XYZ file of C-alpha atoms in Angstrom:
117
model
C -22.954 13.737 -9.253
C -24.330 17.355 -10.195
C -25.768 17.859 -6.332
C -21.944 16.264 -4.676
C -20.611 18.618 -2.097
C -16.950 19.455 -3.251
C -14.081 20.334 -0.636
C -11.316 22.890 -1.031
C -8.266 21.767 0.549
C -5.487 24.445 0.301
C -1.305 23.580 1.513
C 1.014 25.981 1.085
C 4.380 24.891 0.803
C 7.458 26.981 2.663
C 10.783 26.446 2.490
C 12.890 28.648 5.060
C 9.764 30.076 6.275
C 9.167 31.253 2.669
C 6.443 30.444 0.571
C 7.034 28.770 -2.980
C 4.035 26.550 -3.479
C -0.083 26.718 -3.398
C -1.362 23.339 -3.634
C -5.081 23.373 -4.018
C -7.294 20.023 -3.918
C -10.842 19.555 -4.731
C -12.741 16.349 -3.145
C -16.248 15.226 -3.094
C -18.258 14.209 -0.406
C -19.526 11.450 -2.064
C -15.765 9.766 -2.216
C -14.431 10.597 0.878
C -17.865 11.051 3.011
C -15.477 12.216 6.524
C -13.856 14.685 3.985
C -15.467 18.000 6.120
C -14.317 16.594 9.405
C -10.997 15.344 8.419
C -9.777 18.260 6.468
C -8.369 20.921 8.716
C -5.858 18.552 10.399
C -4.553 17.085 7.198
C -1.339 17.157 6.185
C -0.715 14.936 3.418
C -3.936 14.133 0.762
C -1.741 10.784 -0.504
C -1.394 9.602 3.302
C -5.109 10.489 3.157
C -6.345 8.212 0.848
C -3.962 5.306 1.769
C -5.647 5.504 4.935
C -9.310 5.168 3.351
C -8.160 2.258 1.201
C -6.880 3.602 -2.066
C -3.577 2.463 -2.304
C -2.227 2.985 -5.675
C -3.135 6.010 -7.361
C -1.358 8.712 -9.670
C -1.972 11.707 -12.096
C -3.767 11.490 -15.464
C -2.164 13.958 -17.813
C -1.426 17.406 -16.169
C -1.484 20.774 -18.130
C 1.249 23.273 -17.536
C 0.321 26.987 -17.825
C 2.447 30.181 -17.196
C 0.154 32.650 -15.199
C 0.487 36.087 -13.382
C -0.526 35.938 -9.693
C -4.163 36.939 -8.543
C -4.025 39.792 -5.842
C -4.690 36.280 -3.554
C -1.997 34.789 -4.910
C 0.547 37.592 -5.092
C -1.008 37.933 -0.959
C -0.097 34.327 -0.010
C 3.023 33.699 -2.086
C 4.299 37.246 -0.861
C 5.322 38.118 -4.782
C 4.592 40.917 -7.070
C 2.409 41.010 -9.480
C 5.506 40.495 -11.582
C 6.749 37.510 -10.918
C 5.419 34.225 -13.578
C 3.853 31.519 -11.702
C 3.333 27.885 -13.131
C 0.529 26.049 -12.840
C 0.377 22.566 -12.885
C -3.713 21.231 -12.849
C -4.237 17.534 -13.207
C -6.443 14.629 -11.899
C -5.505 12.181 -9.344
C -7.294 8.473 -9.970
C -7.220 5.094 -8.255
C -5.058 2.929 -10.395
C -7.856 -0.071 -9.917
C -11.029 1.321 -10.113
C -10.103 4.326 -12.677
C -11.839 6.702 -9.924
C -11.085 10.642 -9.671
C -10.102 11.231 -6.247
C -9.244 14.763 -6.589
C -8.868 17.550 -8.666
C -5.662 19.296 -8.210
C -3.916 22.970 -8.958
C -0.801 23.291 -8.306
C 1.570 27.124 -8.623
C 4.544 27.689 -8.082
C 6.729 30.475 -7.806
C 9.110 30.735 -10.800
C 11.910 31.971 -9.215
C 12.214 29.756 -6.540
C 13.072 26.824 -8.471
C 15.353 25.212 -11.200
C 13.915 23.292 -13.727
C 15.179 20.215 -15.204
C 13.340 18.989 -18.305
């Protein structure tokens, strides 16, 4: 719907105390309609929507991009400008009804991981 109300729900990840992750979510109001109330003491969006009935979900096919850091992100992720993020943006349906149930971005810090591929 053109007019839905859409829901920014931002988790950064830590490990150590040390951030590596921004995981960014956008809902509608129109799927989860408790969405505005519920959000600031969520901690997990798949426990989330197990708990409103969608069971089996998953991602439709992400896109991987190699970006610099925003002066937000270089803020939050305490890196400079310097440092290579990767972005990983997908959509998250219910397996059953074919339904979006978010839209996610995810970056991470390059150097804070190893990759296996």
């Amino acid at each position: 719907m053109a007019d839905d109300k859409v829901f920014k729900i931002g988790r950064l990840r830590l490990m150590d105390d040390f951030p590596i992750a921004l995981h960014t979510s956008l809902v509608t109001k129109s799927t989860f309609p408790e969405i505005e109330k519920d959000g600031p003491d969520m901690a997990s969006m798949f426990q989330y929507y197990r708990q409103r009935g969608f069971v089996e979900f998953g991602s439709s096919t992400s896109t991987l991009n190699v970006v610099f850091p925003t002066l937000f992100e270089r803020d939050i992720l305490q890196c400079s400008s310097l440092i290579p993020l990767l972005q990983v943006e997908s959509l998250c349906r219910d397996k059953w009804s074919n339904q979006v149930l978010e839209h996610t971005v995810i970056i991470y810090r390059s150097d804070c991981f190893i990759y296996v591929i």
